[in-house]
Amino acid sequence: MGSTSGPGTLARWMRRLTASNDQLLADERQLAAEKAGATPVQQCQDRALVSVSGTITALTVPPKDVVRVEADLDDGSGQVKLIWMGRREIRGITAGTALRATGRMSCCGTSRVIYNPSYEIINTPN
């Protein structure tokens, strides 16, 4: 008969007991992005058309003379900055919003950016 426990089960259980809250949150975000069929941010290549999924961790609206909205999206494997040029706000997108974004990845060193991505809001914070 099959068993629900095995060598991997104990290791996962021990990991959950010893991991930090930040690591557990990153694991949850990675699992959600994987289920959504998105490419992990850390695996995205420069100039590739990608679809990423994660949670907005920060939203920045620059001064009035700069017309753009910037959002940091974290999928647990890494972060990508989403920049919408020519907009001052995007309704429904706040810190804590889960969304899927699609666009051309731009990599410069360790920084990743997608300009004017198309997006789908998956879930909004309460």
PDB file of C-alpha atoms in Angstrom:
ATOM      1  CA  MET A   1       0.000   0.000   0.000  1.00  0.00           C
ATOM      2  CA  GLY A   2       1.128   3.571  -0.707  1.00  0.00           C
ATOM      3  CA  SER A   3       2.117   5.901   2.066  1.00  0.00           C
ATOM      4  CA  THR A   4       1.616   9.658   2.213  1.00  0.00           C
ATOM      5  CA  SER A   5       4.874  10.043   4.061  1.00  0.00           C
ATOM      6  CA  GLY A   6       8.333   9.451   2.768  1.00  0.00           C
ATOM      7  CA  PRO A   7      11.857  10.799   2.964  1.00  0.00           C
ATOM      8  CA  GLY A   8      10.823  14.048   1.210  1.00  0.00           C
ATOM      9  CA  THR A   9       7.878  14.653   3.530  1.00  0.00           C
ATOM     10  CA  LEU A  10      10.020  14.821   6.666  1.00  0.00           C
ATOM     11  CA  ALA A  11      12.512  17.130   4.948  1.00  0.00           C
ATOM     12  CA  ARG A  12       9.709  19.493   3.810  1.00  0.00           C
ATOM     13  CA  TRP A  13       8.206  19.478   7.303  1.00  0.00           C
ATOM     14  CA  MET A  14      11.576  20.279   8.901  1.00  0.00           C
ATOM     15  CA  ARG A  15      12.187  23.042   6.346  1.00  0.00           C
ATOM     16  CA  ARG A  16       8.848  24.681   7.186  1.00  0.00           C
ATOM     17  CA  LEU A  17       9.781  24.620  10.872  1.00  0.00           C
ATOM     18  CA  THR A  18      13.198  26.198  10.354  1.00  0.00           C
ATOM     19  CA  ALA A  19      12.571  28.606   7.457  1.00  0.00           C
ATOM     20  CA  SER A  20      12.064  32.320   8.031  1.00  0.00           C
ATOM     21  CA  ASN A  21       8.701  33.950   7.354  1.00  0.00           C
ATOM     22  CA  ASP A  22      10.235  35.727   4.340  1.00  0.00           C
ATOM     23  CA  GLN A  23      11.408  32.409   2.874  1.00  0.00           C
ATOM     24  CA  LEU A  24       8.007  30.799   3.447  1.00  0.00           C
ATOM     25  CA  LEU A  25       6.331  33.762   1.695  1.00  0.00           C
ATOM     26  CA  ALA A  26       8.789  33.485  -1.209  1.00  0.00           C
ATOM     27  CA  ASP A  27       8.022  29.742  -1.480  1.00  0.00           C
ATOM     28  CA  GLU A  28       4.272  30.479  -1.597  1.00  0.00           C
ATOM     29  CA  ARG A  29       4.758  33.123  -4.307  1.00  0.00           C
ATOM     30  CA  GLN A  30       6.907  30.756  -6.384  1.00  0.00           C
ATOM     31  CA  LEU A  31       4.285  28.023  -6.130  1.00  0.00           C
ATOM     32  CA  ALA A  32       1.497  30.425  -7.155  1.00  0.00           C
ATOM     33  CA  ALA A  33       3.544  31.676 -10.146  1.00  0.00           C
ATOM     34  CA  GLU A  34       4.305  28.097 -11.178  1.00  0.00           C
ATOM     35  CA  LYS A  35       0.605  27.168 -11.015  1.00  0.00           C
ATOM     36  CA  ALA A  36      -0.217  30.233 -13.153  1.00  0.00           C
ATOM     37  CA  GLY A  37       2.193  28.976 -15.822  1.00  0.00           C
ATOM     38  CA  ALA A  38       4.423  32.047 -15.514  1.00  0.00           C
ATOM     39  CA  THR A  39       8.167  32.185 -16.097  1.00  0.00           C
ATOM     40  CA  PRO A  40      10.131  32.625 -12.837  1.00  0.00           C
ATOM     41  CA  VAL A  41      11.650  36.126 -12.792  1.00  0.00           C
ATOM     42  CA  GLN A  42      15.159  34.796 -12.099  1.00  0.00           C
ATOM     43  CA  GLN A  43      14.982  32.692 -15.280  1.00  0.00           C
ATOM     44  CA  CYS A  44      13.858  35.546 -17.573  1.00  0.00           C
ATOM     45  CA  GLN A  45      16.368  36.438 -20.263  1.00  0.00           C
ATOM     46  CA  ASP A  46      17.127  39.899 -21.659  1.00  0.00           C
ATOM     47  CA  ARG A  47      14.854  40.902 -24.574  1.00  0.00           C
ATOM     48  CA  ALA A  48      12.636  37.829 -24.168  1.00  0.00           C
ATOM     49  CA  LEU A  49       8.866  38.134 -24.329  1.00  0.00           C
ATOM     50  CA  VAL A  50       7.796  36.866 -20.901  1.00  0.00           C
ATOM     51  CA  SER A  51       4.760  36.384 -18.729  1.00  0.00           C
ATOM     52  CA  VAL A  52       5.432  36.772 -15.007  1.00  0.00           C
ATOM     53  CA  SER A  53       3.078  36.443 -12.064  1.00  0.00           C
ATOM     54  CA  GLY A  54       3.516  37.686  -8.519  1.00  0.00           C
ATOM     55  CA  THR A  55       2.642  40.263  -5.897  1.00  0.00           C
ATOM     56  CA  ILE A  56       3.197  44.020  -6.097  1.00  0.00           C
ATOM     57  CA  THR A  57       5.501  44.839  -3.179  1.00  0.00           C
ATOM     58  CA  ALA A  58       5.963  48.562  -3.881  1.00  0.00           C
ATOM     59  CA  LEU A  59       4.253  51.177  -6.021  1.00  0.00           C
ATOM     60  CA  THR A  60       6.013  54.423  -6.915  1.00  0.00           C
ATOM     61  CA  VAL A  61       4.497  57.492  -8.512  1.00  0.00           C
ATOM     62  CA  PRO A  62       7.288  59.906  -9.473  1.00  0.00           C
ATOM     63  CA  PRO A  63       6.939  63.737  -9.254  1.00  0.00           C
ATOM     64  CA  LYS A  64       4.375  65.501 -11.462  1.00  0.00           C
ATOM     65  CA  ASP A  65       6.910  66.379 -14.173  1.00  0.00           C
ATOM     66  CA  VAL A  66       7.570  62.647 -14.762  1.00  0.00           C
ATOM     67  CA  VAL A  67       4.512  60.836 -16.113  1.00  0.00           C
ATOM     68  CA  ARG A  68       4.863  57.154 -15.278  1.00  0.00           C
ATOM     69  CA  VAL A  69       3.871  54.542 -12.726  1.00  0.00           C
ATOM     70  CA  GLU A  70       6.418  52.072 -11.356  1.00  0.00           C
ATOM     71  CA  ALA A  71       5.601  48.854  -9.519  1.00  0.00           C
ATOM     72  CA  ASP A  72       7.897  46.177  -8.093  1.00  0.00           C
ATOM     73  CA  LEU A  73       6.554  42.676  -8.716  1.00  0.00           C
ATOM     74  CA  ASP A  74       7.937  39.793  -6.624  1.00  0.00           C
ATOM     75  CA  ASP A  75       7.310  36.172  -7.598  1.00  0.00           C
ATOM     76  CA  GLY A  76       9.444  34.602  -4.861  1.00  0.00           C
ATOM     77  CA  SER A  77      12.359  33.901  -7.205  1.00  0.00           C
ATOM     78  CA  GLY A  78      13.160  37.564  -7.814  1.00  0.00           C
ATOM     79  CA  GLN A  79      11.780  41.006  -8.553  1.00  0.00           C
ATOM     80  CA  VAL A  80      10.973  42.848 -11.755  1.00  0.00           C
ATOM     81  CA  LYS A  81      10.109  46.526 -12.042  1.00  0.00           C
ATOM     82  CA  LEU A  82       7.010  47.197 -14.141  1.00  0.00           C
ATOM     83  CA  ILE A  83       6.969  50.696 -15.659  1.00  0.00           C
ATOM     84  CA  TRP A  84       3.948  52.172 -17.394  1.00  0.00           C
ATOM     85  CA  MET A  85       4.980  55.308 -19.308  1.00  0.00           C
ATOM     86  CA  GLY A  86       2.476  58.128 -19.857  1.00  0.00           C
ATOM     87  CA  ARG A  87       0.274  57.234 -16.871  1.00  0.00           C
ATOM     88  CA  ARG A  88      -0.075  58.747 -13.422  1.00  0.00           C
ATOM     89  CA  GLU A  89      -2.092  55.915 -11.897  1.00  0.00           C
ATOM     90  CA  ILE A  90      -3.453  52.487 -12.688  1.00  0.00           C
ATOM     91  CA  ARG A  91      -6.721  51.682 -10.972  1.00  0.00           C
ATOM     92  CA  GLY A  92      -6.711  48.444  -9.024  1.00  0.00           C
ATOM     93  CA  ILE A  93      -2.940  48.189  -8.669  1.00  0.00           C
ATOM     94  CA  THR A  94      -1.692  48.808  -5.143  1.00  0.00           C
ATOM     95  CA  ALA A  95       0.904  47.209  -2.893  1.00  0.00           C
ATOM     96  CA  GLY A  96      -0.284  43.668  -2.179  1.00  0.00           C
ATOM     97  CA  THR A  97      -2.075  43.200  -5.517  1.00  0.00           C
ATOM     98  CA  ALA A  98      -1.410  39.858  -7.196  1.00  0.00           C
ATOM     99  CA  LEU A  99      -1.099  40.192 -10.946  1.00  0.00           C
ATOM    100  CA  ARG A 100       0.177  38.643 -14.139  1.00  0.00           C
ATOM    101  CA  ALA A 101       2.225  40.873 -16.465  1.00  0.00           C
ATOM    102  CA  THR A 102       3.344  40.197 -20.024  1.00  0.00           C
ATOM    103  CA  GLY A 103       5.955  42.124 -21.982  1.00  0.00           C
ATOM    104  CA  ARG A 104       9.537  42.338 -23.202  1.00  0.00           C
ATOM    105  CA  MET A 105      12.095  41.830 -20.427  1.00  0.00           C
ATOM    106  CA  SER A 106      14.969  44.286 -20.190  1.00  0.00           C
ATOM    107  CA  CYS A 107      17.912  43.213 -18.040  1.00  0.00           C
ATOM    108  CA  CYS A 108      20.756  45.452 -16.907  1.00  0.00           C
ATOM    109  CA  GLY A 109      23.063  43.709 -14.477  1.00  0.00           C
ATOM    110  CA  THR A 110      20.849  42.220 -11.802  1.00  0.00           C
ATOM    111  CA  SER A 111      17.949  44.637 -12.489  1.00  0.00           C
ATOM    112  CA  ARG A 112      14.962  43.499 -14.526  1.00  0.00           C
ATOM    113  CA  VAL A 113      12.368  45.836 -16.072  1.00  0.00           C
ATOM    114  CA  ILE A 114       9.296  45.437 -18.275  1.00  0.00           C
ATOM    115  CA  TYR A 115       8.085  48.657 -19.915  1.00  0.00           C
ATOM    116  CA  ASN A 116       4.354  49.124 -20.574  1.00  0.00           C
ATOM    117  CA  PRO A 117       3.396  45.522 -19.827  1.00  0.00           C
ATOM    118  CA  SER A 118      -0.068  44.205 -20.444  1.00  0.00           C
ATOM    119  CA  TYR A 119      -1.460  42.934 -17.174  1.00  0.00           C
ATOM    120  CA  GLU A 120      -4.238  40.998 -15.512  1.00  0.00           C
ATOM    121  CA  ILE A 121      -5.166  41.587 -11.886  1.00  0.00           C
ATOM    122  CA  ILE A 122      -5.466  38.213 -10.160  1.00  0.00           C
ATOM    123  CA  ASN A 123      -6.327  39.332  -6.648  1.00  0.00           C
ATOM    124  CA  THR A 124      -6.457  42.588  -4.703  1.00  0.00           C
ATOM    125  CA  PRO A 125      -5.576  43.032  -1.023  1.00  0.00           C
ATOM    126  CA  ASN A 126      -8.466  43.308   1.423  1.00  0.00           C
TER     127      ASN A 126
END
